[in-house]
Amino acid sequence: MTDPGPSERFARAQASAALDRSHPITAAFAASQRFTLDDFQIAGCRALEEGRSVLVAAPTGAGKTIVGEFAVHLAMREPAVGGHGDKAFYTTPIKALSNQKFRELQDVYGPDEVGLLTGDTNINGSARIVVMTTEVLRNMLYADSPALRGLRYVVMDEVHYLADRFRGAVWEEIIIHLPPSVKLVSLSATVSNAEEFGDWLDTVRGDTEVIVSETRPVPLEQHVLVRGDLLPLFDDRAGIATAQVNQELMRIRSFKGQNYESNRRVQSANSARHAGYEASRRRPNRGGKRPVRSANVQRIERLDRPDVVELLARANLLPAIFFIFSRVGCDAAVQQVRRSGVRLTSQEERAEIRAVVEERTRSLHDEDLAVLGYWEWLDNLERGVASHHAGLLPAFKEVVEELFQRKLVKVVFATETLALGINMPARTVVLEKLEKFNGEARVAITSGEYTQLTGRAGRRGIDVEGHAVIQWTEGLDPQAVAALASRRTYPLNSSFRPTYNMAVNLIDQFGRARAREILESSFAQFQADRAVVGLARQVREQEQSLTGYEKAMTCHLGDFAEYSEIRRDLSDLEKLNRKDAGASRSTRDKRQREIGGLRRRMQRHPCHQCPDRENHARWAERYWKLKRTIDKMRQQIQTRTGTVARIFDRVVDVLGELEYVRVEDDGTTALTPSGRTMRRIYGERDLLVAESLRRGLWKDLDAPALAALACCLVYEPRREESGPGERGLPRGAFRTAFADTLDLWQRLDDLEREHHLPGSEPVAAGLAQAMHSWARGAMLDRVLGEADMAAGDFVRWSKQTIDLLDQLSIVADAPLASTARKALESVRRGIVAYSGV
């Protein structure tokens, strides 16, 4: 980076002075940072200092979390008085990111001020700063947790997770239910409809500033690796970006690999005028050892991974992340590099790596280390190479992340999950393929995915530029790659849908009618019909005014409504009598009798004796006028209601048929005792769990059998995985309980489909035997053999099993609640109990 000139330095100084005067808190915070804040970061902090919520959409690695950290700074500016002070919650979508942010905030504010809540971890949960997963905050809101008192700021990191098909609804529930006094800081990757999302936030949360930045703090250079040559993707002639695809790549594609070597040598004589190509040609390529290719070869051979690693090392392009869309591929890549003898670390670095690994894994049992491949993994780390994917033990993943951040591990082969928020920037990102398996077929990655993956390249404050390297493959179209690299089409679409747990919580807190209106405030409905959200918000605001009018009247509202109606009828009749002076005598006599009757009714009415009746009359008039307006708006909402409210109605109909809710005599919907139990059951199978408890299907299970059955309810088998069959299930009471649960699932699925709901996947017992063995104390090697899965996967399903068992220990009746607690403790041992926090 070049130093700014005198004029630019003067302009910055003037801007800084103006910031000091208008936003002193932002100015002081900015001055305390290690680097100069960008304009979008300053804009976000200023909005918060002015008392507004904010949505910041910026590329990966741009530093948008600074705005979230400023919100924490605002909450902590004043010391706590009498044990009370402002609070800030920092929410993340994944536990690994929560753990990382927890450690970072502890470094700034100290361990006493920072807590962590991730479902299976509870550290200092009453602190003024609490880092948590979004589900934890959602559950707090529904339970009206005392921890919410004093809450002033909520940071929602990676808020674009709202589009996630399985978990996205949680983000919308939080945004809708947070108290109005809480300021929201929403941090998102660059999305193409940030303004639309910001408009929704402004509608449901109030004054929200939308700040969008598409500028990367570290420029990204795009390359295509053709054998040993790093060719620029774009043609940057004379230093001016033309956004035109490098014509050399187009010629290579047209040759289809034939006689590539001779063509490359002929064309290299003319390459001096191509600055980007000349720069890549000057990079070492393999020490001149590339074999001469025959003219009849039909394709360009790819470099082996060890050769690519060595090429990047010579070109000073490490550390690097290789994105491989397969766990097996990641592990195989590490083994390739290991077998080649590549070593990227010095003796001092290897000693430091070993010290970190031993410190972070000392809680693991010696007998488990061999099962987990610990010694080979450690040897790979000491070489500077590692894999990173969901199948890796969480403790091992945390070590890889730490060593990579400390520049001790130089190359990581990772699946795309690494791109989802973990702070692991690299100098270079390598994409071996531009397609992945989505569970059904191989599909091309989207421009949004490409941007997210390559966004890891370039470390702020360390690198002058980041590098994205695409390996040449048969059929690669440089134009298509350029389109991926230059487009920013990543729309944020709501995945919100009402669940049974959501329905009972909303009905319990607000009643069915109001719950329906709240659902009209969802982003899903906003995208379907933006007007409905505005109307729903107006209804809620005007209902508060209606309550105020009612309180201003000491008379019973119903009595005064009747009295006001009599007065209105009397006034209308008297006006008619005066206006229609030419009416017949019999008509006038009839009117006079009606007028007399109304006067007598009015005088006998209890409200007529009230000394303040005229004042009450004015309030009543305002009340009924506003109520008519609200009723009219509700009718408009009713006519515009989209799928969200209709799905909610169907969910409530199912709950009603199963007697989780009932209709009272006054027409309102209320929860039954079973419905109140369901309020505390969260998860995809909330209805099945609640109904199984009510029917007593699991009352005869011991702790290992209950752990196995709970695992069946959370486990999602791979698409190609077949069930274990009757012989593969744990023996005894488990088989009866599982059969009854499966039969109940079938009946509930039929009921849901009768009500035009999508139903759910069958209960899967593929992990039941392994979980049963683990809960009985079996050794890790036996359990992983029965599970036929990686240790990281087993830990993940175990932790979800623990989460469900914890819910059962709270909501179930004795003795099942006690059994659930025993089952929880039997699962939470060994590698499952280990936490790197």
mmCIF file of N, CA and C in Angstrom, residues 449-549:
data_model
loop_
_atom_site.group_PDB
_atom_site.id
_atom_site.type_symbol
_atom_site.label_atom_id
_atom_site.label_comp_id
_atom_site.label_asym_id
_atom_site.label_seq_id
_atom_site.Cartn_x
_atom_site.Cartn_y
_atom_site.Cartn_z
ATOM 1 N N GLU A 449 -21.606 -18.045 -3.359
ATOM 2 C CA GLU A 449 -20.699 -19.011 -2.731
ATOM 3 C C GLU A 449 -19.247 -18.725 -3.117
ATOM 4 N N TYR A 450 -19.039 -18.369 -4.388
ATOM 5 C CA TYR A 450 -17.686 -18.037 -4.838
ATOM 6 C C TYR A 450 -17.145 -16.846 -4.056
ATOM 7 N N THR A 451 -17.967 -15.828 -3.887
ATOM 8 C CA THR A 451 -17.549 -14.639 -3.147
ATOM 9 C C THR A 451 -17.248 -14.982 -1.698
ATOM 10 N N GLN A 452 -18.082 -15.820 -1.093
ATOM 11 C CA GLN A 452 -17.878 -16.211 0.305
ATOM 12 C C GLN A 452 -16.579 -16.992 0.470
ATOM 13 N N LEU A 453 -16.306 -17.888 -0.446
ATOM 14 C CA LEU A 453 -15.107 -18.721 -0.345
ATOM 15 C C LEU A 453 -13.835 -17.907 -0.578
ATOM 16 N N THR A 454 -13.809 -17.152 -1.670
ATOM 17 C CA THR A 454 -12.605 -16.382 -1.987
ATOM 18 C C THR A 454 -12.436 -15.185 -1.058
ATOM 19 N N GLY A 455 -13.503 -14.855 -0.311
ATOM 20 C CA GLY A 455 -13.404 -13.745 0.642
ATOM 21 C C GLY A 455 -12.399 -13.996 1.743
ATOM 22 N N ARG A 456 -11.974 -15.247 1.924
ATOM 23 C CA ARG A 456 -10.973 -15.574 2.944
ATOM 24 C C ARG A 456 -9.579 -15.116 2.545
ATOM 25 N N ALA A 457 -9.383 -14.772 1.273
ATOM 26 C CA ALA A 457 -8.047 -14.436 0.792
ATOM 27 C C ALA A 457 -7.730 -12.973 1.080
ATOM 28 N N GLY A 458 -6.600 -12.750 1.729
ATOM 29 C CA GLY A 458 -6.159 -11.387 2.020
ATOM 30 C C GLY A 458 -6.359 -11.029 3.470
ATOM 31 N N ARG A 459 -5.254 -10.883 4.214
ATOM 32 C CA ARG A 459 -5.327 -10.599 5.646
ATOM 33 C C ARG A 459 -5.096 -9.117 5.887
ATOM 34 N N ARG A 460 -6.103 -8.490 6.465
ATOM 35 C CA ARG A 460 -6.019 -7.054 6.696
ATOM 36 C C ARG A 460 -4.847 -6.738 7.628
ATOM 37 N N GLY A 461 -4.060 -5.734 7.243
ATOM 38 C CA GLY A 461 -2.911 -5.338 8.044
ATOM 39 C C GLY A 461 -1.682 -6.191 7.812
ATOM 40 N N ILE A 462 -1.820 -7.278 7.017
ATOM 41 C CA ILE A 462 -0.695 -8.175 6.757
ATOM 42 C C ILE A 462 -0.395 -8.220 5.260
ATOM 43 N N ASP A 463 -1.443 -8.441 4.445
ATOM 44 C CA ASP A 463 -1.262 -8.614 3.008
ATOM 45 C C ASP A 463 -1.598 -7.342 2.242
ATOM 46 N N VAL A 464 -0.818 -7.080 1.204
ATOM 47 C CA VAL A 464 -1.120 -5.985 0.290
ATOM 48 C C VAL A 464 -2.284 -6.379 -0.606
ATOM 49 N N GLU A 465 -2.364 -7.668 -0.920
ATOM 50 C CA GLU A 465 -3.456 -8.174 -1.746
ATOM 51 C C GLU A 465 -3.694 -9.643 -1.414
ATOM 52 N N GLY A 466 -4.907 -10.088 -1.674
ATOM 53 C CA GLY A 466 -5.226 -11.500 -1.544
ATOM 54 C C GLY A 466 -5.236 -12.140 -2.918
ATOM 55 N N HIS A 467 -5.201 -13.480 -2.932
ATOM 56 C CA HIS A 467 -5.127 -14.186 -4.205
ATOM 57 C C HIS A 467 -6.134 -15.325 -4.225
ATOM 58 N N ALA A 468 -6.913 -15.381 -5.281
ATOM 59 C CA ALA A 468 -7.816 -16.505 -5.524
ATOM 60 C C ALA A 468 -7.269 -17.284 -6.711
ATOM 61 N N VAL A 469 -7.064 -18.578 -6.528
ATOM 62 C CA VAL A 469 -6.478 -19.425 -7.568
ATOM 63 C C VAL A 469 -7.483 -20.504 -7.952
ATOM 64 N N ILE A 470 -7.836 -20.534 -9.234
ATOM 65 C CA ILE A 470 -8.732 -21.560 -9.763
ATOM 66 C C ILE A 470 -7.889 -22.537 -10.571
ATOM 67 N N GLN A 471 -7.957 -23.813 -10.231
ATOM 68 C CA GLN A 471 -7.189 -24.801 -10.983
ATOM 69 C C GLN A 471 -7.899 -25.145 -12.290
ATOM 70 N N TRP A 472 -7.108 -25.188 -13.344
ATOM 71 C CA TRP A 472 -7.667 -25.520 -14.659
ATOM 72 C C TRP A 472 -8.171 -26.960 -14.653
ATOM 73 N N THR A 473 -9.393 -27.135 -15.129
ATOM 74 C CA THR A 473 -9.965 -28.475 -15.280
ATOM 75 C C THR A 473 -10.508 -28.618 -16.683
ATOM 76 N N GLU A 474 -10.680 -29.838 -17.087
ATOM 77 C CA GLU A 474 -11.233 -30.104 -18.416
ATOM 78 C C GLU A 474 -12.600 -29.438 -18.549
ATOM 79 N N GLY A 475 -12.769 -28.633 -19.588
ATOM 80 C CA GLY A 475 -14.047 -27.982 -19.822
ATOM 81 C C GLY A 475 -14.213 -26.654 -19.105
ATOM 82 N N LEU A 476 -13.160 -26.185 -18.423
ATOM 83 C CA LEU A 476 -13.264 -24.901 -17.722
ATOM 84 C C LEU A 476 -13.508 -23.773 -18.714
ATOM 85 N N ASP A 477 -14.470 -22.928 -18.421
ATOM 86 C CA ASP A 477 -14.787 -21.768 -19.262
ATOM 87 C C ASP A 477 -14.338 -20.506 -18.539
ATOM 88 N N PRO A 478 -13.263 -19.861 -18.979
ATOM 89 C CA PRO A 478 -12.798 -18.647 -18.293
ATOM 90 C C PRO A 478 -13.860 -17.553 -18.201
ATOM 91 N N GLN A 479 -14.724 -17.479 -19.200
ATOM 92 C CA GLN A 479 -15.791 -16.475 -19.161
ATOM 93 C C GLN A 479 -16.743 -16.743 -18.001
ATOM 94 N N ALA A 480 -17.052 -18.022 -17.774
ATOM 95 C CA ALA A 480 -17.948 -18.373 -16.670
ATOM 96 C C ALA A 480 -17.295 -18.081 -15.329
ATOM 97 N N VAL A 481 -15.988 -18.352 -15.230
ATOM 98 C CA VAL A 481 -15.275 -18.041 -13.985
ATOM 99 C C VAL A 481 -15.288 -16.539 -13.743
ATOM 100 N N ALA A 482 -15.052 -15.767 -14.802
ATOM 101 C CA ALA A 482 -15.056 -14.310 -14.669
ATOM 102 C C ALA A 482 -16.419 -13.803 -14.231
ATOM 103 N N ALA A 483 -17.472 -14.437 -14.725
ATOM 104 C CA ALA A 483 -18.821 -14.030 -14.319
ATOM 105 C C ALA A 483 -19.038 -14.310 -12.839
ATOM 106 N N LEU A 484 -18.554 -15.466 -12.354
ATOM 107 C CA LEU A 484 -18.657 -15.775 -10.925
ATOM 108 C C LEU A 484 -17.909 -14.742 -10.097
ATOM 109 N N ALA A 485 -16.718 -14.366 -10.563
ATOM 110 C CA ALA A 485 -15.856 -13.478 -9.788
ATOM 111 C C ALA A 485 -16.348 -12.045 -9.775
ATOM 112 N N SER A 486 -17.117 -11.636 -10.771
ATOM 113 C CA SER A 486 -17.505 -10.227 -10.877
ATOM 114 C C SER A 486 -18.932 -9.960 -10.444
ATOM 115 N N ARG A 487 -19.774 -11.002 -10.353
ATOM 116 C CA ARG A 487 -21.171 -10.799 -9.960
ATOM 117 C C ARG A 487 -21.315 -10.770 -8.455
ATOM 118 N N ARG A 488 -22.282 -10.017 -7.984
ATOM 119 C CA ARG A 488 -22.588 -9.979 -6.550
ATOM 120 C C ARG A 488 -24.068 -10.292 -6.353
ATOM 121 N N THR A 489 -24.513 -11.395 -6.942
ATOM 122 C CA THR A 489 -25.927 -11.751 -6.859
ATOM 123 C C THR A 489 -26.114 -12.790 -5.762
ATOM 124 N N TYR A 490 -26.309 -12.303 -4.552
ATOM 125 C CA TYR A 490 -26.546 -13.197 -3.424
ATOM 126 C C TYR A 490 -27.768 -12.680 -2.678
ATOM 127 N N PRO A 491 -28.958 -13.016 -3.170
ATOM 128 C CA PRO A 491 -30.164 -12.482 -2.537
ATOM 129 C C PRO A 491 -30.443 -13.146 -1.195
ATOM 130 N N LEU A 492 -30.955 -12.370 -0.269
ATOM 131 C CA LEU A 492 -31.332 -12.883 1.050
ATOM 132 C C LEU A 492 -32.833 -13.128 1.049
ATOM 133 N N ASN A 493 -33.232 -14.393 1.077
ATOM 134 C CA ASN A 493 -34.635 -14.759 1.048
ATOM 135 C C ASN A 493 -35.032 -15.457 2.337
ATOM 136 N N SER A 494 -36.173 -15.089 2.867
ATOM 137 C CA SER A 494 -36.631 -15.632 4.140
ATOM 138 C C SER A 494 -36.966 -17.115 4.016
ATOM 139 N N SER A 495 -36.642 -17.856 5.080
ATOM 140 C CA SER A 495 -37.033 -19.272 5.167
ATOM 141 C C SER A 495 -38.020 -19.485 6.309
ATOM 142 N N PHE A 496 -38.649 -18.396 6.757
ATOM 143 C CA PHE A 496 -39.502 -18.415 7.936
ATOM 144 C C PHE A 496 -40.746 -19.273 7.719
ATOM 145 N N ARG A 497 -41.047 -20.105 8.715
ATOM 146 C CA ARG A 497 -42.305 -20.864 8.705
ATOM 147 C C ARG A 497 -42.706 -21.140 10.150
ATOM 148 N N PRO A 498 -43.970 -21.018 10.466
ATOM 149 C CA PRO A 498 -44.421 -21.266 11.846
ATOM 150 C C PRO A 498 -44.228 -22.722 12.237
ATOM 151 N N THR A 499 -43.796 -22.955 13.478
ATOM 152 C CA THR A 499 -43.676 -24.298 14.029
ATOM 153 C C THR A 499 -44.670 -24.453 15.176
ATOM 154 N N TYR A 500 -44.805 -25.675 15.666
ATOM 155 C CA TYR A 500 -45.740 -25.920 16.771
ATOM 156 C C TYR A 500 -45.269 -25.196 18.033
ATOM 157 N N ASN A 501 -43.973 -25.272 18.309
ATOM 158 C CA ASN A 501 -43.440 -24.585 19.485
ATOM 159 C C ASN A 501 -43.642 -23.080 19.375
ATOM 160 N N MET A 502 -43.388 -22.531 18.206
ATOM 161 C CA MET A 502 -43.588 -21.106 17.994
ATOM 162 C C MET A 502 -45.055 -20.733 18.202
ATOM 163 N N ALA A 503 -45.948 -21.557 17.696
ATOM 164 C CA ALA A 503 -47.382 -21.263 17.798
ATOM 165 C C ALA A 503 -47.844 -21.218 19.250
ATOM 166 N N VAL A 504 -47.455 -22.219 20.053
ATOM 167 C CA VAL A 504 -47.941 -22.230 21.437
ATOM 168 C C VAL A 504 -47.326 -21.085 22.238
ATOM 169 N N ASN A 505 -46.074 -20.730 21.955
ATOM 170 C CA ASN A 505 -45.464 -19.606 22.661
ATOM 171 C C ASN A 505 -46.134 -18.284 22.293
ATOM 172 N N LEU A 506 -46.444 -18.101 21.025
ATOM 173 C CA LEU A 506 -47.110 -16.869 20.604
ATOM 174 C C LEU A 506 -48.523 -16.781 21.172
ATOM 175 N N ILE A 507 -49.262 -17.886 21.116
ATOM 176 C CA ILE A 507 -50.627 -17.886 21.649
ATOM 177 C C ILE A 507 -50.611 -17.630 23.151
ATOM 178 N N ASP A 508 -49.649 -18.226 23.849
ATOM 179 C CA ASP A 508 -49.572 -18.048 25.295
ATOM 180 C C ASP A 508 -49.293 -16.591 25.658
ATOM 181 N N GLN A 509 -48.430 -15.935 24.895
ATOM 182 C CA GLN A 509 -48.049 -14.558 25.224
ATOM 183 C C GLN A 509 -49.033 -13.530 24.692
ATOM 184 N N PHE A 510 -49.593 -13.768 23.509
ATOM 185 C CA PHE A 510 -50.342 -12.703 22.840
ATOM 186 C C PHE A 510 -51.772 -13.082 22.448
ATOM 187 N N GLY A 511 -52.139 -14.364 22.520
ATOM 188 C CA GLY A 511 -53.424 -14.788 21.994
ATOM 189 C C GLY A 511 -53.323 -15.049 20.504
ATOM 190 N N ARG A 512 -54.293 -15.791 19.979
ATOM 191 C CA ARG A 512 -54.193 -16.221 18.581
ATOM 192 C C ARG A 512 -54.279 -15.052 17.603
ATOM 193 N N ALA A 513 -55.191 -14.124 17.823
ATOM 194 C CA ALA A 513 -55.367 -13.023 16.871
ATOM 195 C C ALA A 513 -54.103 -12.168 16.782
ATOM 196 N N ARG A 514 -53.576 -11.810 17.939
ATOM 197 C CA ARG A 514 -52.366 -10.989 17.946
ATOM 198 C C ARG A 514 -51.179 -11.776 17.405
ATOM 199 N N ALA A 515 -51.100 -13.075 17.708
ATOM 200 C CA ALA A 515 -50.017 -13.911 17.184
ATOM 201 C C ALA A 515 -50.030 -13.905 15.662
ATOM 202 N N ARG A 516 -51.221 -13.971 15.114
ATOM 203 C CA ARG A 516 -51.354 -13.960 13.651
ATOM 204 C C ARG A 516 -50.820 -12.648 13.083
ATOM 205 N N GLU A 517 -51.121 -11.549 13.770
ATOM 206 C CA GLU A 517 -50.639 -10.243 13.321
ATOM 207 C C GLU A 517 -49.121 -10.158 13.426
ATOM 208 N N ILE A 518 -48.558 -10.750 14.489
ATOM 209 C CA ILE A 518 -47.100 -10.739 14.652
ATOM 210 C C ILE A 518 -46.437 -11.484 13.502
ATOM 211 N N LEU A 519 -47.026 -12.596 13.106
ATOM 212 C CA LEU A 519 -46.466 -13.356 12.002
ATOM 213 C C LEU A 519 -46.542 -12.572 10.692
ATOM 214 N N GLU A 520 -47.496 -11.655 10.624
ATOM 215 C CA GLU A 520 -47.570 -10.800 9.446
ATOM 216 C C GLU A 520 -46.373 -9.855 9.372
ATOM 217 N N SER A 521 -45.627 -9.734 10.493
ATOM 218 C CA SER A 521 -44.448 -8.869 10.524
ATOM 219 C C SER A 521 -43.190 -9.589 10.076
ATOM 220 N N SER A 522 -43.272 -10.859 9.716
ATOM 221 C CA SER A 522 -42.078 -11.621 9.339
ATOM 222 C C SER A 522 -41.516 -11.117 8.017
ATOM 223 N N PHE A 523 -40.229 -11.375 7.821
ATOM 224 C CA PHE A 523 -39.584 -10.987 6.561
ATOM 225 C C PHE A 523 -40.181 -11.772 5.401
ATOM 226 N N ALA A 524 -40.604 -13.011 5.689
ATOM 227 C CA ALA A 524 -41.245 -13.809 4.638
ATOM 228 C C ALA A 524 -42.488 -13.103 4.114
ATOM 229 N N GLN A 525 -43.325 -12.616 5.048
ATOM 230 C CA GLN A 525 -44.528 -11.914 4.617
ATOM 231 C C GLN A 525 -44.176 -10.568 4.000
ATOM 232 N N PHE A 526 -43.139 -9.926 4.523
ATOM 233 C CA PHE A 526 -42.701 -8.639 3.981
ATOM 234 C C PHE A 526 -42.306 -8.790 2.517
ATOM 235 N N GLN A 527 -41.592 -9.863 2.218
ATOM 236 C CA GLN A 527 -41.196 -10.078 0.835
ATOM 237 C C GLN A 527 -42.403 -10.418 -0.036
ATOM 238 N N ALA A 528 -43.391 -11.099 0.546
ATOM 239 C CA ALA A 528 -44.591 -11.443 -0.218
ATOM 240 C C ALA A 528 -45.488 -10.230 -0.424
ATOM 241 N N ASP A 529 -45.600 -9.422 0.596
ATOM 242 C CA ASP A 529 -46.485 -8.263 0.514
ATOM 243 C C ASP A 529 -46.031 -7.243 1.543
ATOM 244 N N ARG A 530 -45.194 -6.301 1.126
ATOM 245 C CA ARG A 530 -44.576 -5.357 2.048
ATOM 246 C C ARG A 530 -45.623 -4.538 2.804
ATOM 247 N N ALA A 531 -46.775 -4.310 2.190
ATOM 248 C CA ALA A 531 -47.781 -3.469 2.840
ATOM 249 C C ALA A 531 -48.335 -4.096 4.106
ATOM 250 N N VAL A 532 -48.416 -5.432 4.151
ATOM 251 C CA VAL A 532 -49.012 -6.099 5.305
ATOM 252 C C VAL A 532 -48.209 -5.828 6.567
ATOM 253 N N VAL A 533 -46.887 -5.818 6.438
ATOM 254 C CA VAL A 533 -46.044 -5.588 7.612
ATOM 255 C C VAL A 533 -46.273 -4.189 8.167
ATOM 256 N N GLY A 534 -46.375 -3.205 7.269
ATOM 257 C CA GLY A 534 -46.639 -1.847 7.725
ATOM 258 C C GLY A 534 -47.978 -1.726 8.417
ATOM 259 N N LEU A 535 -48.991 -2.382 7.868
ATOM 260 C CA LEU A 535 -50.316 -2.349 8.496
ATOM 261 C C LEU A 535 -50.294 -3.030 9.860
ATOM 262 N N ALA A 536 -49.597 -4.172 9.942
ATOM 263 C CA ALA A 536 -49.534 -4.899 11.217
ATOM 264 C C ALA A 536 -48.856 -4.064 12.291
ATOM 265 N N ARG A 537 -47.820 -3.333 11.893
ATOM 266 C CA ARG A 537 -47.136 -2.492 12.872
ATOM 267 C C ARG A 537 -48.051 -1.348 13.321
ATOM 268 N N GLN A 538 -48.789 -0.753 12.377
ATOM 269 C CA GLN A 538 -49.728 0.318 12.740
ATOM 270 C C GLN A 538 -50.784 -0.200 13.709
ATOM 271 N N VAL A 539 -51.261 -1.420 13.450
ATOM 272 C CA VAL A 539 -52.272 -2.003 14.348
ATOM 273 C C VAL A 539 -51.707 -2.117 15.756
ATOM 274 N N ARG A 540 -50.467 -2.640 15.886
ATOM 275 C CA ARG A 540 -49.874 -2.794 17.213
ATOM 276 C C ARG A 540 -49.694 -1.444 17.915
ATOM 277 N N GLU A 541 -49.243 -0.441 17.163
ATOM 278 C CA GLU A 541 -49.044 0.876 17.770
ATOM 279 C C GLU A 541 -50.376 1.498 18.195
ATOM 280 N N GLN A 542 -51.386 1.369 17.341
ATOM 281 C CA GLN A 542 -52.661 2.002 17.658
ATOM 282 C C GLN A 542 -53.409 1.239 18.745
ATOM 283 N N GLU A 543 -53.133 -0.051 18.880
ATOM 284 C CA GLU A 543 -53.709 -0.789 20.001
ATOM 285 C C GLU A 543 -53.198 -0.250 21.333
ATOM 286 N N GLN A 544 -51.948 0.200 21.361
ATOM 287 C CA GLN A 544 -51.404 0.804 22.581
ATOM 288 C C GLN A 544 -52.156 2.105 22.904
ATOM 289 N N SER A 545 -52.455 2.910 21.877
ATOM 290 C CA SER A 545 -53.248 4.129 22.088
ATOM 291 C C SER A 545 -54.641 3.785 22.573
ATOM 292 N N LEU A 546 -55.208 2.703 22.023
ATOM 293 C CA LEU A 546 -56.548 2.276 22.431
ATOM 294 C C LEU A 546 -56.567 1.930 23.919
ATOM 295 N N THR A 547 -55.527 1.235 24.369
ATOM 296 C CA THR A 547 -55.415 0.892 25.795
ATOM 297 C C THR A 547 -55.327 2.158 26.644
ATOM 298 N N GLY A 548 -54.584 3.144 26.136
ATOM 299 C CA GLY A 548 -54.468 4.408 26.870
ATOM 300 C C GLY A 548 -55.800 5.129 26.992
ATOM 301 N N TYR A 549 -56.573 5.143 25.914
ATOM 302 C CA TYR A 549 -57.909 5.774 25.973
ATOM 303 C C TYR A 549 -58.795 5.077 26.993
#
